[in-house]
CSV table of C-alpha atoms in Angstrom, one decimal:
chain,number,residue,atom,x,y,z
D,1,UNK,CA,0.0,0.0,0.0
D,2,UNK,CA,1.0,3.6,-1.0
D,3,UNK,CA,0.1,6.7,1.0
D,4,UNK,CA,-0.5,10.0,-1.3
D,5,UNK,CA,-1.4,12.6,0.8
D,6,UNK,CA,-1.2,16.5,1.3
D,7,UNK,CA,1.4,18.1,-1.3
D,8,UNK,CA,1.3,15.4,-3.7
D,9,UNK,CA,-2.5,15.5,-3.8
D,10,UNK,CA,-2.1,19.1,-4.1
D,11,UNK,CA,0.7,19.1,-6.8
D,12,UNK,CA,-1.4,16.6,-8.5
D,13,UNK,CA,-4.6,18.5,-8.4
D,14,UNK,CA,-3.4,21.0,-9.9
D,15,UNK,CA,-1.5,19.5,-12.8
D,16,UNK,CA,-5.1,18.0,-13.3
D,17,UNK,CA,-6.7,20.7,-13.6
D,18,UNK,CA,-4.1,22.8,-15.8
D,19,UNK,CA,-4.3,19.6,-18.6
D,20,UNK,CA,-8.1,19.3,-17.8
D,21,UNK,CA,-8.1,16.1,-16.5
D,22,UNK,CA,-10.0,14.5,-13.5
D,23,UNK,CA,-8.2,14.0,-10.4
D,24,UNK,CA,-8.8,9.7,-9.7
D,25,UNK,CA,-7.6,9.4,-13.8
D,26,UNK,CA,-4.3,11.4,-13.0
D,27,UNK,CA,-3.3,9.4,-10.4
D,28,UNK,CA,-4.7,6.0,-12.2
D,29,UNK,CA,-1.8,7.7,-15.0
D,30,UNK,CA,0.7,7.7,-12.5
D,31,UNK,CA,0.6,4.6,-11.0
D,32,UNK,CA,0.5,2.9,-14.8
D,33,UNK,CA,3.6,5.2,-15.8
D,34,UNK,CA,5.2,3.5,-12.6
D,35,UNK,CA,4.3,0.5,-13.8
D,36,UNK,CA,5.8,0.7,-17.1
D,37,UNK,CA,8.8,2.6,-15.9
D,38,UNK,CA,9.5,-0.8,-13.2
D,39,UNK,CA,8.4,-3.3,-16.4
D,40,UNK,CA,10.8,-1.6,-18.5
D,41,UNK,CA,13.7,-1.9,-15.6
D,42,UNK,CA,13.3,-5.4,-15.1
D,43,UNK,CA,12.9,-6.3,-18.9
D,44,UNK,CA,16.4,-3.9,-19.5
D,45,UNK,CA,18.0,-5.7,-16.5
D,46,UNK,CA,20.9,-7.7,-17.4
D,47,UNK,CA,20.2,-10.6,-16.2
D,48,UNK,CA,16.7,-10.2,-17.8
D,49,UNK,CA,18.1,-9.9,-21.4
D,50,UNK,CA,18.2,-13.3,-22.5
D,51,UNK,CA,14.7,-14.3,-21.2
D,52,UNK,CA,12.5,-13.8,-24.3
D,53,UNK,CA,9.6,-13.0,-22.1
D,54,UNK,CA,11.4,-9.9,-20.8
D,55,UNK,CA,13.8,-9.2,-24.4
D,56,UNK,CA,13.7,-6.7,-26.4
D,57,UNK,CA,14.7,-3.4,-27.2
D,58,UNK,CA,14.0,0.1,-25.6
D,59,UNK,CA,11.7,0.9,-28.3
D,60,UNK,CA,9.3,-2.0,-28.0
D,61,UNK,CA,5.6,-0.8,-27.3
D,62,UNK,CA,4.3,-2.3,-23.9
D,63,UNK,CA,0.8,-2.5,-22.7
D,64,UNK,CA,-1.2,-3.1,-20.1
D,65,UNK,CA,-4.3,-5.0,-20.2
D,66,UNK,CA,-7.3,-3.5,-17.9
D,67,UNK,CA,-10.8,-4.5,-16.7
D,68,UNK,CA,-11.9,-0.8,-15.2
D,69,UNK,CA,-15.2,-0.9,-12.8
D,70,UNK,CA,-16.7,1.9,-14.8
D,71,UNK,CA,-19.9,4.1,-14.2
D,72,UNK,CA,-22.4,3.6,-17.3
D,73,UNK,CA,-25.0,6.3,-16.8
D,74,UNK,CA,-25.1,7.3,-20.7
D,75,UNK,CA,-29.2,6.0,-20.8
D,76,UNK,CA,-32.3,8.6,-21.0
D,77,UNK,CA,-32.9,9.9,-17.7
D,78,UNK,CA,-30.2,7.6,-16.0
D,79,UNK,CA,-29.0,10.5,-14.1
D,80,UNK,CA,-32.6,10.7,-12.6
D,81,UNK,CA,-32.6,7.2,-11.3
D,82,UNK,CA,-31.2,5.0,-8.2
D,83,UNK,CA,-29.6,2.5,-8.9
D,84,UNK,CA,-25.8,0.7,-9.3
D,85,UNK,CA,-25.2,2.1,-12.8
D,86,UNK,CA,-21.3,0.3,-13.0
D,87,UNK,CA,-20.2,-2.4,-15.0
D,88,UNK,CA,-17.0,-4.0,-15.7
D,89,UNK,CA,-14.9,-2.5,-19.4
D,90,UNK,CA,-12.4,-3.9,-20.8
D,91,UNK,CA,-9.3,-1.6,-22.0
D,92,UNK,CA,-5.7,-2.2,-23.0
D,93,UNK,CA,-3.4,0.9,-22.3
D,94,UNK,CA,-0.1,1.1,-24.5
D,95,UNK,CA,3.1,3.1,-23.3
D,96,UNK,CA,6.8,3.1,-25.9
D,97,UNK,CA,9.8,4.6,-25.1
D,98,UNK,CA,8.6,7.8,-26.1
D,99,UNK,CA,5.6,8.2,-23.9
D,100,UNK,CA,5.8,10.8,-21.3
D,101,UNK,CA,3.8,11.4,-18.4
D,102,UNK,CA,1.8,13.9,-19.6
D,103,UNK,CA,1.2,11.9,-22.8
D,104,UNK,CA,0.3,8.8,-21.3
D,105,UNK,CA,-2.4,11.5,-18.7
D,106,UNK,CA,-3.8,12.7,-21.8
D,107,UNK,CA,-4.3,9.5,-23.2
D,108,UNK,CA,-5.9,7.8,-20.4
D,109,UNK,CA,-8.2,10.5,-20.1
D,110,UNK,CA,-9.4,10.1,-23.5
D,111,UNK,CA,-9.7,6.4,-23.3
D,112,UNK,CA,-12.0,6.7,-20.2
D,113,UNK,CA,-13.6,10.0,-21.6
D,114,UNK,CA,-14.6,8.6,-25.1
D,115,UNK,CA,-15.5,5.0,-23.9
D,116,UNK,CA,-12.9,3.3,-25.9
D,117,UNK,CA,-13.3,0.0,-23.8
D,118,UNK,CA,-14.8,-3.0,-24.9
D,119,UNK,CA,-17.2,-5.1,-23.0
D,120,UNK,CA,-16.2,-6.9,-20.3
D,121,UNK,CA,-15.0,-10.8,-21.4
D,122,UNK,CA,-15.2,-13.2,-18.2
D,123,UNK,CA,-13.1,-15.8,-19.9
D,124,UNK,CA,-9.6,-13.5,-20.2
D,125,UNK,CA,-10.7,-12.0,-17.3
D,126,UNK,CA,-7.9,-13.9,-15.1
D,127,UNK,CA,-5.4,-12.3,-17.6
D,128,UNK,CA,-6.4,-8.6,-17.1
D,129,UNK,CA,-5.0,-6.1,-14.1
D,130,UNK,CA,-8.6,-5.2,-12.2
D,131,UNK,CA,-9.2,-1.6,-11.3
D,132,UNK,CA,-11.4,-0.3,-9.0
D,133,UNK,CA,-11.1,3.9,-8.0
D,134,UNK,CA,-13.7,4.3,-4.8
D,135,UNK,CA,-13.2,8.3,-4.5
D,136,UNK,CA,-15.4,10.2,-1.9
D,137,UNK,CA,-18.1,12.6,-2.7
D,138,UNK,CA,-16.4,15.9,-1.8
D,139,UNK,CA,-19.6,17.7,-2.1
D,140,UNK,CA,-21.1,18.9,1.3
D,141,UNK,CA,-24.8,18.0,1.6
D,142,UNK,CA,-27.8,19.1,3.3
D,143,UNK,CA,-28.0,21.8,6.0
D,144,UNK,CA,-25.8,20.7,8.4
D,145,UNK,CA,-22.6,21.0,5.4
D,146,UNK,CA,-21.7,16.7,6.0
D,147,UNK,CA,-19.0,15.5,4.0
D,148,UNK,CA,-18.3,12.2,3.4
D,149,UNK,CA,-14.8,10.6,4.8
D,150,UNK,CA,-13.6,7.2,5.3
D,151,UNK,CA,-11.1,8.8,8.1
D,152,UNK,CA,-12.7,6.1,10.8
D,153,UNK,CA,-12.3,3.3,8.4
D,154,UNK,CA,-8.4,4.1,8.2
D,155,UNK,CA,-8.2,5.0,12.2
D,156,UNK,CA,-4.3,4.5,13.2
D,157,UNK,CA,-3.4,2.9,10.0
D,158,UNK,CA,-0.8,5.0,9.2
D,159,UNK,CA,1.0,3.9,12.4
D,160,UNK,CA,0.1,0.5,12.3
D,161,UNK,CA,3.3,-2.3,10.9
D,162,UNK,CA,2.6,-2.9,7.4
D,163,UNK,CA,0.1,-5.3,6.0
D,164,UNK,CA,2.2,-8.9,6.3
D,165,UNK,CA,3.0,-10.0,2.9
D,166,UNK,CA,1.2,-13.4,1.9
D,167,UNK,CA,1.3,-15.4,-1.0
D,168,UNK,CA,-1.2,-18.2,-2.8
D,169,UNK,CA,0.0,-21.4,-4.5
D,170,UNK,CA,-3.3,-21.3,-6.8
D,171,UNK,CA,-3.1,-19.2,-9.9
D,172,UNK,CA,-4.8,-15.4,-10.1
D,173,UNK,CA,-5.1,-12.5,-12.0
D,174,UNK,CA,-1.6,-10.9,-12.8
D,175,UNK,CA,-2.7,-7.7,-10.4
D,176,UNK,CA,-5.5,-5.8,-8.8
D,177,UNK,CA,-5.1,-1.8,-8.5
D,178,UNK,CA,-7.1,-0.4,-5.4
D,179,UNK,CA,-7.4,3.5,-5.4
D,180,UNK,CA,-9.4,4.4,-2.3
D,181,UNK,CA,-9.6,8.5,-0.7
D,182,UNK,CA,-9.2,8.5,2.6
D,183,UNK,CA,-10.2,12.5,2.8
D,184,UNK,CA,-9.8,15.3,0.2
D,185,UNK,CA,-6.0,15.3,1.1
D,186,UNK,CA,-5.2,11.5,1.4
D,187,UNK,CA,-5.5,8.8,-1.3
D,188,UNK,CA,-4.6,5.1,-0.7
D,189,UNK,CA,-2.6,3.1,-3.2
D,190,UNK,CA,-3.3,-0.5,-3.0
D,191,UNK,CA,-1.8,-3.3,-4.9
D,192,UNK,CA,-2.4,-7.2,-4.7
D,193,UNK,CA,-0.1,-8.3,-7.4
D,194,UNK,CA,1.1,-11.9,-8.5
D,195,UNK,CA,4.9,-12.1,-8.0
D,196,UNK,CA,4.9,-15.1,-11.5
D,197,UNK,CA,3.9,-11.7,-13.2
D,198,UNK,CA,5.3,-8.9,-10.6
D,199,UNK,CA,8.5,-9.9,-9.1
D,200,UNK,CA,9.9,-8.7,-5.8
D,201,UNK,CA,12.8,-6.8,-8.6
D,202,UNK,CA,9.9,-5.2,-9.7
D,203,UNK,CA,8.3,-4.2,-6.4
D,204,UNK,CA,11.6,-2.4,-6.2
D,205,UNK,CA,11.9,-0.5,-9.2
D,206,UNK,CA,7.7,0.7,-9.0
């Protein structure tokens, strides 16, 4: 688990809002671009070069296949209704060489802003990295001003000994990408992640 909290929320807000993207999908951005960047490390590593699983060149395109739990309000009236309005999409996000940051923002933000997803395919589903973003409604409501926080869920957690790492002999998807706000300052990273797919070398690098 990663902690993002006061100035790097901040920074990132406000890099967000200068590109005109949406705060969760910025820091979805930067976690992939971490991703790539440790992928990249690990393929590039010596002892990694002869492994034609990891091979390859600087300029090879990489990509990461997603299953996104997405909202799907785009019926008449949906925005009217009650109801769980999510589904699961399926989207493949590419990165090369040449990618930057900012690109690979941009791009992501288009992908999720234009729908260019595919429905969700429960057979490769195992294959996919699953992400779920559970941000807070930062909008105070009713009289009394109430804003929603998950503080008490998170008590002394930042504190507390790290989560004990664990391991399963069965096989599982390759990893699963948890972003959680704790309050509008504080974001939780959380990453359950196959080490056949996502090394401890990798761990490392991200």
């Amino acid at each position: 688990e990663v902690l993002v909290e006061l100035g790097a929320v901040a920074s990132l807000r406000r890099s967000s809002r200068r590109h005109g993207v949406p705060f969760d999908v910025a820091l979805l951005s930067v976690v992939l671009g971490a991703t790539f960047r440790a992928l990249a490390a690990l393929r590039d590593a010596p002892q990694q070069r002869g492994n034609s699983a990891a091979g390859g060149n600087a300029e090879d395109l990489m990509s990461l296949p997603l299953t996104l739990y997405a909202p799907m309000r785009d019926g008449d009236l949906n925005d009217g209704m009650l109801g769980l309005f999510s589904d699961w999409r399926d989207a493949t996000v590419p990165c090369s060489a040449q990618t930057t940051v900012l690109g690979l923002c941009l791009d992501v933000a288009e992908m999720i802003r234009h729908r260019r997803w595919g429905v969700f395919d429960p057979i490769q589903n195992s294959e996919r990295i699953l992400v779920n973003i559970l941000p807070l409604d930062e909008q105070p409501r009713g009289q009394r001003q109430f804003r929603q926080t998950r503080a008490h869920e998170y008590g002394n957690k930042r504190l507390s000994p790290g989560r004990e790492r664990k391991a399963w002999k069965q096989p599982h998807r390759p990893m699963r990408v948890t972003l959680e706000q704790e309050s509008p300052e504080a974001w939780w990273v959380s990453l359950d992640i196959n080490a056949d797919r996502f090394p401890t070398a990798w761990c490392r690098g991200f």
